[in-house]
Amino acid sequence: MSKQVKLKFKKLLKKAEFVHADLEYHESLLPDAKQEFFAAAQEILNNLSPEIQKKISEERKQKMLAKQAAAVADANDKDSAIQEEKNSSSELLITDEFPEGIELNPDAERAEVPAIKESEVKKMFRGIATVTHPDKLGKDIPPSQKDKLGETFKKAKEAYSNGNWYILYSIAGDLGLPTPEPSEEHIEWLEEDIKFTAGKVSHMGSLLVWVWYIGDEESKKFALRNYFEQVYNHAVDI
C-alpha cells in the first residue's frame, strides 16, 4: 500500500464518518420535525372558518378519488408506467398521504455492485454477525450489552442490504475484528458510499418539514404557506 493510498483512505474515512453522523442527526430529528410541523399546520387549519374547512375537505376527497382512478389507469398501462419512471426527476412531490414530500426519484439506484465488493461486504457482515447476532450471544452477557450488540447487528444488517462498505468496515474496526488492507478499490467504494449518504442527507434537508424545523420565523412561515398551497390548494395569511 502506497503512502498516497493510505493517506487518501484515512482522509475519506473522516469524511465518511462526518456524512454518516450528519445522516444520523437528520434521521433522529426528522420524526420530531414532522410532529411539530403537523401540529403547527393543524392549529392553522383549526383556526380557518368552517366554510373554508368544508371546502378543503371536499377538495381533498376529490383529489383522493382522482388519485385512485389514476392509479388504476397506471396499473393497466405498463408502457405508461415505464415511461413515467424514465421521465421522473429528483423534484419533491407533495401528496395528501405524504405531505412532508416524496422525492420522485429517491436515492437514485446505485450501479450494480461489483462481485469483489459484494464478496468483501458479505465477509465482513458474517464476521460481525458472529459476535453481534442475538443467537450468538452467551447467557453471561449483561442485558445492556446484549441490547447494544443487537443494535449493532441491525445497523450492520442494514449496511449489508445497502452494500455500504464503510459502515461494515467501521463496525468491524470498533469490534476489533480484522479489516482489509486499504486499496484503490476501497477508496472508490468509500467515495461511492459518501456520495450515496450525502444524497440522502440532501433529500431530507429539502423536505418542507425540515425547512420549517430548522428555519427562522420567515422560513417557518414560508414552509407552512407552501404546505397549505400544495396540499390543500389554499393560501393562508401567516
PDB file of C-alpha atoms in Angstrom, residues 17-35 197-215:
ATOM      1  CA  GLU A  17     -17.731   9.477   9.393  1.00  0.00           C
ATOM      2  CA  PHE A  18     -18.947  13.064   9.074  1.00  0.00           C
ATOM      3  CA  VAL A  19     -21.632  12.432   6.432  1.00  0.00           C
ATOM      4  CA  HIS A  20     -22.939   9.403   8.322  1.00  0.00           C
ATOM      5  CA  ALA A  21     -23.077  11.423  11.536  1.00  0.00           C
ATOM      6  CA  ASP A  22     -24.979  14.075   9.587  1.00  0.00           C
ATOM      7  CA  LEU A  23     -27.420  11.420   8.348  1.00  0.00           C
ATOM      8  CA  GLU A  24     -27.960  10.111  11.883  1.00  0.00           C
ATOM      9  CA  TYR A  25     -28.598  13.686  13.014  1.00  0.00           C
ATOM     10  CA  HIS A  26     -31.287  14.168  10.362  1.00  0.00           C
ATOM     11  CA  GLU A  27     -32.847  10.742  10.923  1.00  0.00           C
ATOM     12  CA  SER A  28     -33.005  11.298  14.687  1.00  0.00           C
ATOM     13  CA  LEU A  29     -34.679  14.701  14.454  1.00  0.00           C
ATOM     14  CA  LEU A  30     -36.956  14.188  11.462  1.00  0.00           C
ATOM     15  CA  PRO A  31     -39.739  12.465  13.482  1.00  0.00           C
ATOM     16  CA  ASP A  32     -39.752  15.432  15.899  1.00  0.00           C
ATOM     17  CA  ALA A  33     -39.753  17.835  12.953  1.00  0.00           C
ATOM     18  CA  LYS A  34     -42.772  16.088  11.424  1.00  0.00           C
ATOM     19  CA  GLN A  35     -44.688  16.015  14.689  1.00  0.00           C
ATOM     20  CA  THR A 197     -25.187   9.043   2.025  1.00  0.00           C
ATOM     21  CA  ALA A 198     -24.768  12.736   1.216  1.00  0.00           C
ATOM     22  CA  GLY A 199     -27.614  12.382  -1.287  1.00  0.00           C
ATOM     23  CA  LYS A 200     -29.913  11.012   1.413  1.00  0.00           C
ATOM     24  CA  VAL A 201     -28.992  13.900   3.718  1.00  0.00           C
ATOM     25  CA  SER A 202     -29.660  16.397   0.928  1.00  0.00           C
ATOM     26  CA  HIS A 203     -33.067  14.863   0.256  1.00  0.00           C
ATOM     27  CA  MET A 204     -34.099  15.002   3.916  1.00  0.00           C
ATOM     28  CA  GLY A 205     -32.812  18.544   4.251  1.00  0.00           C
ATOM     29  CA  SER A 206     -35.024  19.699   1.364  1.00  0.00           C
ATOM     30  CA  LEU A 207     -38.285  18.471   2.907  1.00  0.00           C
ATOM     31  CA  LEU A 208     -40.728  21.180   3.933  1.00  0.00           C
ATOM     32  CA  VAL A 209     -40.914  19.825   7.472  1.00  0.00           C
ATOM     33  CA  TRP A 210     -37.147  20.142   7.826  1.00  0.00           C
ATOM     34  CA  VAL A 211     -37.057  23.634   6.306  1.00  0.00           C
ATOM     35  CA  TRP A 212     -39.661  24.618   8.882  1.00  0.00           C
ATOM     36  CA  TYR A 213     -37.959  22.829  11.772  1.00  0.00           C
ATOM     37  CA  ILE A 214     -34.526  24.425  11.439  1.00  0.00           C
ATOM     38  CA  GLY A 215     -35.591  27.733   9.911  1.00  0.00           C
TER      39      GLY A 215
END
